[in-house]
């Protein structure tokens, strides 16, 4: 379906206020899912119009709960809807939406991935098991990238946001250092020589036309076009296209499933939990 005009305006607002492209992309994903559901379950409501009754939003959140969406994802969806409603001055009309009243529990040992499962997942990412012929053709391009991403998450505790936000200037291959910059500050990680080689192997095999330029804000991890078998290039920005938050999330879900590790929950928040 087309993006409703009121959502387009809101996404432009997010971009103009400095939100990262990956964050704007997640907002778009969640809001479009809501409007798709609304069009299917409430056909009497004019398409592309925000309902002015709180019950519509509560019914949608109930629908997501029945689909067993995680508590973390429920909170995210409710937050994104609240921001949209706030932008269109509807929050005062019926108050903020609450996806759940549950408090986040403390972490326990079973929330963390074991060394054995880490080994199994990383081995699976570079393997060719259970891949179709088409997937095999794509695998040789994306396996080094996916392997590098999971190395950073599993070995160094990077979150999805941190991985997606990495620029080529953040990694110093000669010094084996990776600089993580967030709104909370900066930290420098010392990469092992083996892990540095894995990431450098991915980087060095990117074709010259799409390769991130040294010491720039070009993204480290690139989006891949499976139909054209090439990396995406953003001609408007004149730089390779950054892999999206949703793209990394879907990659993780697929690789977890392919590895056979049932203990890893296949949602964004849970994966970040188990890799810390």
Tab-separated table of C-alpha atoms in Angstrom:
chain	number	residue	atom	x	y	z
A	1	UNK	CA	0.000	0.000	0.000
A	2	UNK	CA	1.031	3.621	-0.520
A	3	UNK	CA	2.454	5.543	2.427
A	4	UNK	CA	-0.313	7.779	3.852
A	5	UNK	CA	0.443	11.468	3.497
A	6	UNK	CA	0.260	12.025	7.267
A	7	UNK	CA	2.925	9.338	7.751
A	8	UNK	CA	5.094	10.860	5.012
A	9	UNK	CA	5.023	14.229	6.782
A	10	UNK	CA	5.894	12.581	10.088
A	11	UNK	CA	8.842	10.657	8.593
A	12	UNK	CA	10.159	13.864	7.030
A	13	UNK	CA	9.887	15.480	10.461
A	14	UNK	CA	11.900	12.652	12.027
A	15	UNK	CA	14.570	13.027	9.361
A	16	UNK	CA	14.739	16.789	9.806
A	17	UNK	CA	15.099	16.452	13.593
A	18	UNK	CA	18.208	14.304	13.174
A	19	UNK	CA	16.867	10.771	13.488
A	20	UNK	CA	19.107	8.158	11.906
A	21	UNK	CA	17.925	6.601	8.622
A	22	UNK	CA	17.721	3.207	10.351
A	23	UNK	CA	15.446	4.679	13.026
A	24	UNK	CA	13.206	6.370	10.446
A	25	UNK	CA	13.045	3.073	8.562
A	26	UNK	CA	11.850	1.247	11.684
A	27	UNK	CA	9.171	3.905	12.285
A	28	UNK	CA	8.018	3.496	8.690
A	29	UNK	CA	7.878	-0.291	9.036
A	30	UNK	CA	5.792	-0.188	12.231
A	31	UNK	CA	3.429	2.560	11.076
A	32	UNK	CA	2.786	0.953	7.693
A	33	UNK	CA	2.006	-2.338	9.450
A	34	UNK	CA	-0.569	-0.499	11.558
A	35	UNK	CA	-2.268	1.120	8.567
A	36	UNK	CA	-2.285	-2.173	6.663
A	37	UNK	CA	-4.029	-3.823	9.618
A	38	UNK	CA	-6.411	-0.865	9.949
A	39	UNK	CA	-7.461	-1.063	6.288
A	40	UNK	CA	-8.151	-4.792	6.624
A	41	UNK	CA	-9.944	-4.760	9.986
A	42	UNK	CA	-11.664	-1.364	9.917
A	43	UNK	CA	-12.716	-0.751	6.298
A	44	UNK	CA	-15.224	1.886	7.439
A	45	UNK	CA	-12.345	4.184	8.427
A	46	UNK	CA	-11.146	6.355	5.552
A	47	UNK	CA	-7.780	4.995	4.325
A	48	UNK	CA	-4.801	7.095	5.360
A	49	UNK	CA	-6.675	8.832	8.187
A	50	UNK	CA	-5.716	8.518	11.864
A	51	UNK	CA	-8.576	7.084	13.952
A	52	UNK	CA	-9.672	9.461	16.683
A	53	UNK	CA	-10.794	6.699	19.038
A	54	UNK	CA	-8.291	5.097	21.378
A	55	UNK	CA	-10.034	1.735	21.077
A	56	UNK	CA	-8.702	1.324	17.511
A	57	UNK	CA	-5.108	1.488	18.700
A	58	UNK	CA	-5.760	-0.701	21.726
A	59	UNK	CA	-7.369	-3.300	19.476
A	60	UNK	CA	-4.271	-3.286	17.277
A	61	UNK	CA	-1.950	-3.762	20.255
A	62	UNK	CA	-4.165	-6.621	21.441
A	63	UNK	CA	-3.872	-8.145	17.963
A	64	UNK	CA	-0.068	-7.983	18.218
A	65	UNK	CA	-0.143	-9.557	21.679
A	66	UNK	CA	-2.203	-12.431	20.307
A	67	UNK	CA	0.495	-12.906	17.658
A	68	UNK	CA	2.934	-13.386	20.567
A	69	UNK	CA	4.960	-10.291	19.777
A	70	UNK	CA	7.633	-9.818	22.438
A	71	UNK	CA	7.230	-7.276	25.230
A	72	UNK	CA	10.113	-5.242	23.814
A	73	UNK	CA	8.588	-5.074	20.350
A	74	UNK	CA	5.165	-4.205	21.769
A	75	UNK	CA	6.718	-1.290	23.639
A	76	UNK	CA	8.480	-0.141	20.462
A	77	UNK	CA	5.287	-0.220	18.360
A	78	UNK	CA	3.323	1.651	21.036
A	79	UNK	CA	6.102	4.230	21.279
A	80	UNK	CA	6.116	4.779	17.515
A	81	UNK	CA	2.333	5.168	17.428
A	82	UNK	CA	2.495	7.594	20.360
A	83	UNK	CA	5.057	9.734	18.539
A	84	UNK	CA	2.853	9.825	15.433
A	85	UNK	CA	-0.195	10.786	17.497
A	86	UNK	CA	1.800	13.432	19.348
A	87	UNK	CA	3.007	14.905	16.052
A	88	UNK	CA	-0.615	15.197	14.872
A	89	UNK	CA	-1.796	16.626	18.219
A	90	UNK	CA	-3.973	13.646	19.167
A	91	UNK	CA	-2.182	12.557	22.341
A	92	UNK	CA	-4.066	14.998	24.561
A	93	UNK	CA	-7.342	13.628	23.250
A	94	UNK	CA	-7.030	10.161	24.766
A	95	UNK	CA	-3.599	9.940	26.430
A	96	UNK	CA	-0.576	7.796	25.661
A	97	UNK	CA	-0.946	4.212	24.471
A	98	UNK	CA	0.421	1.489	26.716
A	99	UNK	CA	1.364	-1.769	25.065
A	100	UNK	CA	1.983	-3.648	28.292
A	101	UNK	CA	1.922	-3.131	32.022
A	102	UNK	CA	4.572	-5.763	32.664
A	103	UNK	CA	7.905	-4.665	34.036
A	104	UNK	CA	11.008	-5.897	32.285
A	105	UNK	CA	12.390	-8.776	34.309
A	106	UNK	CA	15.981	-9.135	35.403
A	107	UNK	CA	18.247	-11.171	33.149
A	108	UNK	CA	19.075	-14.732	34.113
A	109	UNK	CA	21.750	-17.132	32.860
A	110	UNK	CA	19.385	-18.742	30.358
A	111	UNK	CA	19.031	-15.380	28.550
A	112	UNK	CA	22.647	-15.484	27.422
A	113	UNK	CA	23.954	-17.403	24.459
A	114	UNK	CA	26.355	-20.196	25.330
A	115	UNK	CA	29.823	-20.570	23.872
A	116	UNK	CA	28.652	-23.708	22.077
A	117	UNK	CA	25.697	-21.920	20.474
A	118	UNK	CA	27.924	-19.002	19.475
A	119	UNK	CA	30.253	-21.434	17.720
A	120	UNK	CA	27.315	-23.162	15.993
A	121	UNK	CA	25.784	-19.899	14.783
A	122	UNK	CA	29.028	-18.468	13.395
A	123	UNK	CA	29.865	-21.732	11.646
A	124	UNK	CA	26.392	-21.841	10.130
A	125	UNK	CA	26.623	-18.305	8.728
A	126	UNK	CA	29.572	-19.159	6.499
A	127	UNK	CA	28.336	-22.641	5.636
A	128	UNK	CA	26.210	-23.494	2.606
A	129	UNK	CA	23.823	-25.876	4.327
A	130	UNK	CA	20.093	-25.705	3.519
A	131	UNK	CA	20.563	-23.073	0.823
A	132	UNK	CA	18.747	-23.107	-2.511
A	133	UNK	CA	20.627	-22.586	-5.767
A	134	UNK	CA	19.605	-18.929	-5.825
A	135	UNK	CA	20.639	-18.443	-2.202
A	136	UNK	CA	23.992	-20.054	-2.939
A	137	UNK	CA	24.684	-17.449	-5.607
A	138	UNK	CA	23.921	-14.636	-3.135
A	139	UNK	CA	25.717	-16.332	-0.233
A	140	UNK	CA	29.236	-15.695	-1.508
A	141	UNK	CA	28.555	-11.942	-1.429
A	142	UNK	CA	26.689	-11.571	1.857
A	143	UNK	CA	28.231	-14.308	4.037
A	144	UNK	CA	31.408	-12.289	4.870
A	145	UNK	CA	29.277	-9.254	5.725
A	146	UNK	CA	26.859	-11.232	7.891
A	147	UNK	CA	29.734	-13.058	9.579
A	148	UNK	CA	31.402	-9.729	10.416
A	149	UNK	CA	28.186	-8.297	11.855
A	150	UNK	CA	27.612	-11.305	14.102
A	151	UNK	CA	31.249	-11.291	15.216
A	152	UNK	CA	30.838	-7.735	16.466
A	153	UNK	CA	27.585	-8.530	18.252
A	154	UNK	CA	28.614	-11.850	19.768
A	155	UNK	CA	32.234	-11.106	20.624
A	156	UNK	CA	32.033	-7.399	21.485
A	157	UNK	CA	28.429	-6.790	22.529
A	158	UNK	CA	27.456	-4.272	19.856
A	159	UNK	CA	23.740	-3.617	19.524
A	160	UNK	CA	21.933	-3.588	16.193
A	161	UNK	CA	21.839	0.202	16.211
A	162	UNK	CA	25.576	0.376	16.810
A	163	UNK	CA	26.352	-2.110	14.032
A	164	UNK	CA	24.114	-0.339	11.518
A	165	UNK	CA	25.584	3.073	12.429
A	166	UNK	CA	29.222	2.092	11.890
A	167	UNK	CA	31.112	4.133	9.301
A	168	UNK	CA	34.339	3.132	7.599
A	169	UNK	CA	36.220	5.836	9.528
A	170	UNK	CA	35.234	4.100	12.787
A	171	UNK	CA	37.508	1.135	12.125
A	172	UNK	CA	41.294	1.293	12.130
A	173	UNK	CA	42.517	-1.905	10.524
A	174	UNK	CA	46.194	-1.148	11.177
A	175	UNK	CA	45.620	-0.609	14.911
A	176	UNK	CA	42.917	-3.295	15.302
A	177	UNK	CA	40.567	-0.698	16.799
A	178	UNK	CA	36.869	-0.011	16.423
A	179	UNK	CA	35.355	3.247	17.690
A	180	UNK	CA	31.707	3.196	18.767
A	181	UNK	CA	30.019	6.595	18.925
A	182	UNK	CA	26.543	7.004	20.426
A	183	UNK	CA	24.600	9.822	22.040
A	184	UNK	CA	25.949	8.531	25.352
A	185	UNK	CA	29.558	9.007	24.343
A	186	UNK	CA	32.423	7.177	22.672
A	187	UNK	CA	34.218	3.930	23.386
A	188	UNK	CA	37.132	2.256	21.624
A	189	UNK	CA	37.239	-1.525	21.263
A	190	UNK	CA	40.372	-3.548	20.648
A	191	UNK	CA	39.653	-6.180	18.016
A	192	UNK	CA	41.463	-9.474	18.045
A	193	UNK	CA	43.680	-10.047	15.018
A	194	UNK	CA	41.461	-12.896	13.857
A	195	UNK	CA	38.271	-10.844	14.106
A	196	UNK	CA	39.942	-7.886	12.387
A	197	UNK	CA	40.907	-10.196	9.510
A	198	UNK	CA	37.306	-11.365	9.148
A	199	UNK	CA	36.006	-7.807	8.850
A	200	UNK	CA	38.885	-6.773	6.576
A	201	UNK	CA	38.183	-9.756	4.319
A	202	UNK	CA	34.584	-8.557	3.930
A	203	UNK	CA	35.716	-4.980	3.252
A	204	UNK	CA	38.500	-5.842	0.805
A	205	UNK	CA	36.202	-7.984	-1.344
A	206	UNK	CA	33.643	-5.227	-1.927
A	207	UNK	CA	33.908	-4.213	-5.614
A	208	UNK	CA	35.717	-0.894	-6.117
A	209	UNK	CA	32.582	0.840	-7.443
A	210	UNK	CA	30.755	0.233	-4.145
A	211	UNK	CA	33.641	0.170	-1.678
A	212	UNK	CA	33.344	2.687	1.208
A	213	UNK	CA	35.964	5.439	0.942
A	214	UNK	CA	38.619	5.451	3.656
A	215	UNK	CA	38.320	7.971	6.517
A	216	UNK	CA	34.769	9.003	5.534
A	217	UNK	CA	31.218	8.683	6.786
A	218	UNK	CA	30.563	5.972	4.206
A	219	UNK	CA	28.861	3.014	5.917
A	220	UNK	CA	30.904	-0.025	6.896
A	221	UNK	CA	28.107	-2.536	6.350
A	222	UNK	CA	26.342	-2.230	3.013
A	223	UNK	CA	22.922	-3.172	1.742
A	224	UNK	CA	22.867	-5.858	-0.968
A	225	UNK	CA	20.538	-6.128	-3.995
A	226	UNK	CA	19.796	-9.882	-4.372
A	227	UNK	CA	18.149	-9.553	-7.794
A	228	UNK	CA	21.019	-7.617	-9.371
A	229	UNK	CA	23.711	-9.403	-7.314
A	230	UNK	CA	25.365	-6.086	-6.443
A	231	UNK	CA	25.604	-3.787	-3.468
A	232	UNK	CA	23.170	-0.891	-3.416
A	233	UNK	CA	24.521	2.561	-4.179
A	234	UNK	CA	22.784	5.748	-3.085
A	235	UNK	CA	23.330	8.136	-5.980
A	236	UNK	CA	21.611	10.977	-4.125
A	237	UNK	CA	24.212	10.794	-1.348
A	238	UNK	CA	26.969	9.612	-3.678
A	239	UNK	CA	27.950	6.769	-1.375
A	240	UNK	CA	27.173	3.075	-0.840
A	241	UNK	CA	23.819	2.383	0.807
A	242	UNK	CA	23.896	1.474	4.483
A	243	UNK	CA	22.301	-1.797	5.555
A	244	UNK	CA	19.060	-1.078	7.415
A	245	UNK	CA	18.085	-2.028	10.940
A	246	UNK	CA	15.310	-4.193	9.546
A	247	UNK	CA	17.765	-5.797	7.118
A	248	UNK	CA	20.088	-6.837	9.938
A	249	UNK	CA	17.174	-8.068	12.045
A	250	UNK	CA	15.869	-10.252	9.220
A	251	UNK	CA	19.363	-11.560	8.534
A	252	UNK	CA	19.705	-12.602	12.171
A	253	UNK	CA	16.318	-14.307	12.161
A	254	UNK	CA	17.226	-16.308	9.054
A	255	UNK	CA	20.685	-17.280	10.300
A	256	UNK	CA	19.377	-18.296	13.726
A	257	UNK	CA	16.758	-20.482	12.051
A	258	UNK	CA	19.308	-21.989	9.650
A	259	UNK	CA	21.722	-22.753	12.476
A	260	UNK	CA	19.073	-24.718	14.367
A	261	UNK	CA	19.644	-22.811	17.603
A	262	UNK	CA	16.172	-22.863	19.086
A	263	UNK	CA	17.181	-21.164	22.327
A	264	UNK	CA	17.845	-17.860	20.573
A	265	UNK	CA	14.641	-15.865	20.383
A	266	UNK	CA	14.078	-14.472	16.945
A	267	UNK	CA	13.327	-10.844	17.722
A	268	UNK	CA	15.428	-7.736	17.936
A	269	UNK	CA	15.399	-7.153	21.698
A	270	UNK	CA	15.954	-10.764	22.658
A	271	UNK	CA	18.921	-11.162	20.364
A	272	UNK	CA	20.546	-8.060	21.810
A	273	UNK	CA	19.922	-9.528	25.257
A	274	UNK	CA	21.571	-12.862	24.600
A	275	UNK	CA	24.674	-11.438	22.975
A	276	UNK	CA	25.659	-9.016	25.734
